[in-house]
Coordinates of N, CA and C in Angstrom, one line a residue:
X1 N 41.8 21.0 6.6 CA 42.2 20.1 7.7 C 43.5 20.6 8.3
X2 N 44.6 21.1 7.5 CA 45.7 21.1 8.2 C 45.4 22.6 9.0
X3 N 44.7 23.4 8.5 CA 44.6 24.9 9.1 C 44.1 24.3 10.5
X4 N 43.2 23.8 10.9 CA 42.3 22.9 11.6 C 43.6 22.4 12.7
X5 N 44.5 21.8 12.4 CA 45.8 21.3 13.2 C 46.3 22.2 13.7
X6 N 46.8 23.1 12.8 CA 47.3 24.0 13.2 C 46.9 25.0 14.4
X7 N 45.6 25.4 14.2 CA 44.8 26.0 15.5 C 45.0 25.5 16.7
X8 N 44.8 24.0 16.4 CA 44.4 23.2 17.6 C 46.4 23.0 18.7
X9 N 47.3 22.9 17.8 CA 48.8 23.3 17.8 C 49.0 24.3 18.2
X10 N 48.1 25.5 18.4 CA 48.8 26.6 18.8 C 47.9 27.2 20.0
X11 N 46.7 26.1 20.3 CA 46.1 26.6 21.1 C 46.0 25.6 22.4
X12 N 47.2 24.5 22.4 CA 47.0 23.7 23.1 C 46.7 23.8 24.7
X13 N 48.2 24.8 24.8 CA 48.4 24.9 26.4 C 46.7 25.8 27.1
X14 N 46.5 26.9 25.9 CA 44.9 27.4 26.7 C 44.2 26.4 26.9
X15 N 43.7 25.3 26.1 CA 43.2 24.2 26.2 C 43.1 23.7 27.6
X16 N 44.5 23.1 27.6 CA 44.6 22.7 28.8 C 44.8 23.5 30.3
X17 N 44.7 24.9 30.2 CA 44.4 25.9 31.2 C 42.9 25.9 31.3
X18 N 42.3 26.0 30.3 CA 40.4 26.0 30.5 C 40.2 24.6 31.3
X19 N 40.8 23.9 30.8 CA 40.6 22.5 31.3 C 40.8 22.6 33.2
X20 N 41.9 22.5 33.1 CA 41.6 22.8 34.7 C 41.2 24.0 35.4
X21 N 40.9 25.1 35.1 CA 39.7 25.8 35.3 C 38.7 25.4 35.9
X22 N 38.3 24.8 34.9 CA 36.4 24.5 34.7 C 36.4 22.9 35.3
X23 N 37.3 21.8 35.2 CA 37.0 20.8 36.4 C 37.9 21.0 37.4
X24 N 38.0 22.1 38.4 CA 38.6 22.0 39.5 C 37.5 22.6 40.2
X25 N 36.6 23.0 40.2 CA 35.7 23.8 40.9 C 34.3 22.6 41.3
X26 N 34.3 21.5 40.5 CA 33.8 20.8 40.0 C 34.2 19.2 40.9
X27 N 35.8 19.4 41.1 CA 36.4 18.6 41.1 C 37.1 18.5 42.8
X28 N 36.5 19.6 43.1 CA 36.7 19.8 44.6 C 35.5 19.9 45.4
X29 N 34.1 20.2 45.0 CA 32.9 19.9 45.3 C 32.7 18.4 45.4
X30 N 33.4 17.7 44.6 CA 32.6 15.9 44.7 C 33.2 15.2 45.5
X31 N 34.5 15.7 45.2 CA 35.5 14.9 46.1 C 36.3 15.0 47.0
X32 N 36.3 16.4 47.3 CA 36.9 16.7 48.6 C 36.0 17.1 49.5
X33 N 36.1 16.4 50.8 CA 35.0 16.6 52.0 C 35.6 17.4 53.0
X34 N 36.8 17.1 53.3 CA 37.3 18.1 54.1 C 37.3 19.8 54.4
X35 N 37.8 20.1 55.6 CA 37.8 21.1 55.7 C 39.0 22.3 55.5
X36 N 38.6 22.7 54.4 CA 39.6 24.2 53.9 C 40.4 24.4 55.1
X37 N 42.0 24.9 54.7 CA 42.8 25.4 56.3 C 42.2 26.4 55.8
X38 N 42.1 27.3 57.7 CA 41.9 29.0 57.5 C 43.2 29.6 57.9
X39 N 43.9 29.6 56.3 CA 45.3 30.3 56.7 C 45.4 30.8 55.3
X40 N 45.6 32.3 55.5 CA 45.9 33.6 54.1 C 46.8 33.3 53.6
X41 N 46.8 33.7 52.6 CA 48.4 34.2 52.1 C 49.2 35.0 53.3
X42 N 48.7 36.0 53.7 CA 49.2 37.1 54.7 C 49.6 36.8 55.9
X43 N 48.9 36.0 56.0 CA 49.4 34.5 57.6 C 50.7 34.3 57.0
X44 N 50.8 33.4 55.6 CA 51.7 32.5 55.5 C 53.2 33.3 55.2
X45 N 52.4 34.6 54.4 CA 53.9 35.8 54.9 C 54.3 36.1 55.9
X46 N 53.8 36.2 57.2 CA 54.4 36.1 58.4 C 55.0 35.2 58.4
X47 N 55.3 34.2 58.7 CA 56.3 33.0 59.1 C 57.5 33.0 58.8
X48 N 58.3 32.8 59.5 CA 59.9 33.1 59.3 C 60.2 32.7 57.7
X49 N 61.7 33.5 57.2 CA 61.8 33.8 56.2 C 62.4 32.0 55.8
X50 N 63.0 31.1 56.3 CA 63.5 29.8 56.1 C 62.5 28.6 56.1
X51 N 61.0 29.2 56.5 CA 59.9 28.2 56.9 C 59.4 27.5 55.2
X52 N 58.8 26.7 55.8 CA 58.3 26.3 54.4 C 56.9 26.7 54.1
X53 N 55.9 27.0 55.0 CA 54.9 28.7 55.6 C 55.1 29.5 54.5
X54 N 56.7 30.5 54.9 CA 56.9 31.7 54.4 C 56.9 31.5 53.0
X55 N 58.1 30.5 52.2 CA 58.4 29.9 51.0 C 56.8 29.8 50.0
X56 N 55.2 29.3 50.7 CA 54.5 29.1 49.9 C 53.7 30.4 49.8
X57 N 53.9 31.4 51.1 CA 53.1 32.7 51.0 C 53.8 33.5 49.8
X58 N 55.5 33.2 49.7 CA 56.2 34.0 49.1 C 55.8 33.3 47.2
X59 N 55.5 32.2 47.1 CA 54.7 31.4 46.0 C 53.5 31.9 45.3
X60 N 52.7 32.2 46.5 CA 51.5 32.7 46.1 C 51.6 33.7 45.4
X61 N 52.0 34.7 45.9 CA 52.4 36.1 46.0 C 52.8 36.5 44.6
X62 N 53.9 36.0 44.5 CA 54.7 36.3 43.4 C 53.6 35.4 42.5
X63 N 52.5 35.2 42.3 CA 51.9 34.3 41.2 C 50.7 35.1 41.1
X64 N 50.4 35.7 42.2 CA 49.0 36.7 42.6 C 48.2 35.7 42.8
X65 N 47.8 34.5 43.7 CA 47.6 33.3 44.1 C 46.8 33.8 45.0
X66 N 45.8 32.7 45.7 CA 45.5 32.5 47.3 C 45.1 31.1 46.7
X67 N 45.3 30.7 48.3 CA 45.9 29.2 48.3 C 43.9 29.1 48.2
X68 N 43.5 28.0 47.1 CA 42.4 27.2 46.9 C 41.7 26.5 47.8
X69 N 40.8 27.0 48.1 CA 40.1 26.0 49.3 C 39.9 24.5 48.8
X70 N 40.2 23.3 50.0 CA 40.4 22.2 50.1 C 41.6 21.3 49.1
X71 N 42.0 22.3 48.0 CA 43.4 21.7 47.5 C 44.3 22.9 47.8
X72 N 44.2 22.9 49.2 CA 45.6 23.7 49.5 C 47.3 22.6 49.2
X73 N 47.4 21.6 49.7 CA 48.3 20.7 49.4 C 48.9 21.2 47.7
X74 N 48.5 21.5 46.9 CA 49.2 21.1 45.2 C 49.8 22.0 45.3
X75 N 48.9 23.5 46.6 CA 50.4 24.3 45.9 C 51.7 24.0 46.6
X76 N 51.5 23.6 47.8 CA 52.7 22.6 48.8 C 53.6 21.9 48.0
X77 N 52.6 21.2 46.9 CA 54.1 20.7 46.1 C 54.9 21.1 45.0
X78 N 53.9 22.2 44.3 CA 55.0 23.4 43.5 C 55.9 23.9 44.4
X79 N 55.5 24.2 45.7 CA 56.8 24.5 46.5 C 58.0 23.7 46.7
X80 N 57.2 22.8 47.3 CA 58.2 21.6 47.8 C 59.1 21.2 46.6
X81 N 58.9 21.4 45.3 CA 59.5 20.2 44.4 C 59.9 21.4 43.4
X82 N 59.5 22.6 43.4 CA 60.0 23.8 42.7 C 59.5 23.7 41.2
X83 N 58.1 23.4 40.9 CA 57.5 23.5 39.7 C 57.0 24.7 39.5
X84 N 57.2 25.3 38.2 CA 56.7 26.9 38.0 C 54.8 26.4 37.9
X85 N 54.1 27.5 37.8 CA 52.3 27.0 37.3 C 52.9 27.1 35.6
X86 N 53.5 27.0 35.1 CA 53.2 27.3 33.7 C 52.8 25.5 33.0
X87 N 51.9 25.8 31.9 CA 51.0 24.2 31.6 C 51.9 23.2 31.9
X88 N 53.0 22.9 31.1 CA 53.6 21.5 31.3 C 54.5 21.4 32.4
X89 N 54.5 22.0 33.4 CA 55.0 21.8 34.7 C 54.0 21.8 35.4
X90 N 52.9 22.1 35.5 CA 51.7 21.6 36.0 C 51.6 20.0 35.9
X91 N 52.1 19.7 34.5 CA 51.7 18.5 34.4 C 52.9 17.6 34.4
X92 N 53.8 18.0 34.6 CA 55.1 17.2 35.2 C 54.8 17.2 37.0
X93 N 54.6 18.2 37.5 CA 54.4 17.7 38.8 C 53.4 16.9 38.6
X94 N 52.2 16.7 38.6 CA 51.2 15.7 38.8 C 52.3 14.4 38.2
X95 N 52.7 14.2 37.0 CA 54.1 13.2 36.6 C 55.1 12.4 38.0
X96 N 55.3 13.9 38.6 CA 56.2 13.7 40.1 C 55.0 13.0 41.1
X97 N 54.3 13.0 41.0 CA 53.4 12.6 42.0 C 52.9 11.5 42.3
X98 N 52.5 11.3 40.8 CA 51.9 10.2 40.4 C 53.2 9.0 41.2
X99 N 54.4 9.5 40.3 CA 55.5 8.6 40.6 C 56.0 8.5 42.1
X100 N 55.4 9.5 42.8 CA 55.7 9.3 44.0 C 54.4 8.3 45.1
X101 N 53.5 8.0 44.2 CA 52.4 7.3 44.7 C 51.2 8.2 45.1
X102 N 51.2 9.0 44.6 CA 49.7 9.5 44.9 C 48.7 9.2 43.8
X103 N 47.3 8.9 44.0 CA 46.4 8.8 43.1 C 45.1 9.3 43.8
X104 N 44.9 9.8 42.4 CA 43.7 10.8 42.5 C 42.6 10.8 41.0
X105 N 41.2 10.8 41.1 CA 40.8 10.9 39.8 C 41.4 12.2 39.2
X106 N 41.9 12.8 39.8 CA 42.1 14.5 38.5 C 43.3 14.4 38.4
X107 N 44.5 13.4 39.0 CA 45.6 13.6 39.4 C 45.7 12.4 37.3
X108 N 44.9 11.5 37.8 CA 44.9 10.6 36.4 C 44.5 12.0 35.2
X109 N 43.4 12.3 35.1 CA 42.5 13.3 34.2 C 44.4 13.8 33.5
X110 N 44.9 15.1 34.6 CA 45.4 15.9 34.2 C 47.0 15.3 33.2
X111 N 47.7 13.9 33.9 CA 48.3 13.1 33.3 C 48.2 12.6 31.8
X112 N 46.6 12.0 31.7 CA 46.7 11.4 30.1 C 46.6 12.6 29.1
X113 N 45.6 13.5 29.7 CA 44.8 14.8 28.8 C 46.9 15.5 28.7
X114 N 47.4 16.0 29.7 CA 48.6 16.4 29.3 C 49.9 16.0 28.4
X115 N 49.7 14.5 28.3 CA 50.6 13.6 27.4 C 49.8 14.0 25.9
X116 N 48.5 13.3 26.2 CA 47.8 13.8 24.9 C 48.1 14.6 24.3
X117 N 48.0 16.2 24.7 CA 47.9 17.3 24.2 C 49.1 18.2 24.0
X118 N 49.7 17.4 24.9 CA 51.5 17.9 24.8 C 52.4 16.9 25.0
X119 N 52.3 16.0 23.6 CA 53.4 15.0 24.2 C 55.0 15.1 23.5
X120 N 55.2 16.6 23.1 CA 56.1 16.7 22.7 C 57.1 17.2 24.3
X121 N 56.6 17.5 25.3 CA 57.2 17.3 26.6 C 57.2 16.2 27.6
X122 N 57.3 14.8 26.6 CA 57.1 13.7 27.2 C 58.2 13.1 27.9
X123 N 59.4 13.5 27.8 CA 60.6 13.3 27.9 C 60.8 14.0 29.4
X124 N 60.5 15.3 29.5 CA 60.5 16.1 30.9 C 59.5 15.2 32.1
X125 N 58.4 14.6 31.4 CA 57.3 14.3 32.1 C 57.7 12.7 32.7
X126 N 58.2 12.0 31.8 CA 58.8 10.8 32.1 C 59.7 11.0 33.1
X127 N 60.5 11.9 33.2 CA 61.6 12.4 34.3 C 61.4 12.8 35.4
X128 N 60.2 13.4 35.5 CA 59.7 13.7 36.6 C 59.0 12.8 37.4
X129 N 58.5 11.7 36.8 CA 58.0 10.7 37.4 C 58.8 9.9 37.8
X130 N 60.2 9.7 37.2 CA 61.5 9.0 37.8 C 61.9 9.7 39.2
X131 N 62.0 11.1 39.3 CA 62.0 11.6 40.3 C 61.3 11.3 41.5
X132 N 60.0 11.5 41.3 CA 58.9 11.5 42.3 C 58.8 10.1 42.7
X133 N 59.1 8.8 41.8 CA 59.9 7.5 42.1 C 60.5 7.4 43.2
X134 N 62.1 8.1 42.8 CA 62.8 8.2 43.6 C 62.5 8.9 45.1
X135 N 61.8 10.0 45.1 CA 62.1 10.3 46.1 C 61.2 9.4 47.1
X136 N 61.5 10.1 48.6 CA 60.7 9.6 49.8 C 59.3 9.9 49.7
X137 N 58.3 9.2 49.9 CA 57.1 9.3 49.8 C 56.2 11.2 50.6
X138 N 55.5 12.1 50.0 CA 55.7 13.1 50.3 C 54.4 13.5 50.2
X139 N 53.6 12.9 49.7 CA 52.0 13.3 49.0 C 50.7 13.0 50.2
X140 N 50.9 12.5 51.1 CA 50.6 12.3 51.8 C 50.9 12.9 53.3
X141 N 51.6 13.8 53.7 CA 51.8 14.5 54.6 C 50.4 15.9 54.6
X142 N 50.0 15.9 56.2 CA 49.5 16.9 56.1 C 49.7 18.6 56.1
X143 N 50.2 18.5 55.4 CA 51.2 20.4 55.1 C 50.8 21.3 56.0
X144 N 49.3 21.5 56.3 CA 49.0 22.2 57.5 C 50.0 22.4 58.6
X145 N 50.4 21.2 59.0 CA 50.8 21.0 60.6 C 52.5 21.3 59.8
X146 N 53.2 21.3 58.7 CA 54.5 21.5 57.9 C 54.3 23.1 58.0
X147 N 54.1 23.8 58.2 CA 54.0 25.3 57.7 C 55.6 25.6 58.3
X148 N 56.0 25.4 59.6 CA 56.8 25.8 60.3 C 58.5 25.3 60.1
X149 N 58.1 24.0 59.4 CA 59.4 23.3 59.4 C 60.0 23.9 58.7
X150 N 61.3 23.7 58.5 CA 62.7 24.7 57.2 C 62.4 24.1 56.1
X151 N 62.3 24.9 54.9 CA 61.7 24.3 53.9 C 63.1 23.5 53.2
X152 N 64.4 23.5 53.9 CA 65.6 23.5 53.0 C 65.4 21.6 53.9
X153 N 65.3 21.9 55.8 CA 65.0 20.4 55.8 C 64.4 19.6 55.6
X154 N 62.8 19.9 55.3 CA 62.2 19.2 54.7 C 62.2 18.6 53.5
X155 N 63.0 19.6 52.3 CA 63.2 18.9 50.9 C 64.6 17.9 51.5
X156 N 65.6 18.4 52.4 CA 66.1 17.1 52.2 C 65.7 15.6 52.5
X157 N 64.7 15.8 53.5 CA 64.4 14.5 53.5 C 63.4 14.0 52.7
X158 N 63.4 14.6 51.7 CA 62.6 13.6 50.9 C 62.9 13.2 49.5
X159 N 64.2 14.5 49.1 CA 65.1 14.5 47.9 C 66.6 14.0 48.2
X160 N 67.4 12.8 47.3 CA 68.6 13.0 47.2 C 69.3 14.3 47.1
X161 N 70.5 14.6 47.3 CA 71.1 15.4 46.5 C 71.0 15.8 45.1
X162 N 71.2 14.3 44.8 CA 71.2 14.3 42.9 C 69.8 15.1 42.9
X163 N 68.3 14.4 43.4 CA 67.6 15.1 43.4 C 67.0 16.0 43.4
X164 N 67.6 16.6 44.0 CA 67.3 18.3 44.6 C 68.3 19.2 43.5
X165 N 69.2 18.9 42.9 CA 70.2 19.1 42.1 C 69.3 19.0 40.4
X166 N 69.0 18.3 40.0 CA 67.8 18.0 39.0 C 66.9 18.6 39.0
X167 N 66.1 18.8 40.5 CA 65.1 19.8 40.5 C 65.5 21.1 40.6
X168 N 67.0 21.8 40.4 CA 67.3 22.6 40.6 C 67.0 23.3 41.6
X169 N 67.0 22.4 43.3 CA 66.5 23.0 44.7 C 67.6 23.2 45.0
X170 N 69.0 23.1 44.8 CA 70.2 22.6 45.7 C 70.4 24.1 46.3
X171 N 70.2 25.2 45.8 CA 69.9 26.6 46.8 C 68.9 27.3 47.2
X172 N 67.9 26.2 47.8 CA 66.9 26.9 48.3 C 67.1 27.0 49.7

């Protein structure tokens, strides 16, 4: 049994990488109706170097990314809020989000399953949701029509200082 823990302990974060894998493909077929933006990564490299555009091409990129058809928005908010993809910052932003008022069945899914399975980062996760609290409401904006705005003005209006300073944005 303890060998049995121990596996399961060292295999958590793949866990939770398969996990959103295999229901996002799943998870965007049932519930998303909308229509995919038709904008590349290579588009989004064009855009001035201060845009918030350029900022998610330059995201992608550096991750070897192309933005996901119909959940283009989550990568908007790794940018926006400066979350690495690595597992429990995946699931501290959904944390930030949550607390910022967004709800979503996968947005819940990836919240409990990530406390669950990693609740020794519960403390980060809790804070992030104080954040996303705090800030100005943001989950809800359509990012499409944001490509162009300064990505430094747009985090200010939605982060304090203190904020943006926590999120470690205060030099973007």
């Amino acid at each position: 049994m303890n060998n049995l823990l121990k596996i399961f302990k060292d295999k958590r974060k793949q866990l939770i990488i398969w996990l959103f894998e295999h229901s996002q493909r799943f998870y965007t077929s049932m519930f998303k109706n909308h229509q995919p933006w038709q904008v590349s990564k290579a588009d989004l490299l064009n855009y001035p170097k201060a845009s918030f555009g350029r900022h998610l091409g330059d995201f992608l990129d550096e991750n070897n990314f192309e933005l996901i058809p119909k959940v283009e928005r989550h990568d908007c908010y790794h940018v926006l809020c400066g979350y690495s993809t690595k597992v429990e910052d995946e699931i501290a932003l959904q944390c930030l989000c949550y607390g910022n008022g967004k709800r979503s069945p996968y947005l819940y899914g990836a919240i409990i399953l990530g406390i669950a399975i990693l609740p020794d980062y519960y403390k980060y996760y809790y804070n992030s949701f104080k954040t996303g609290k705090a800030a100005n409401a943001f989950h809800h904006y359509d990012y499409q029509k944001l490509l162009h705005v300064s990505i430094s003005d747009f985090r200010d209006v939605i982060f304090s200082k203190n904020e943006l300073f926590n999120l470690n944005l205060n030099t973007a």
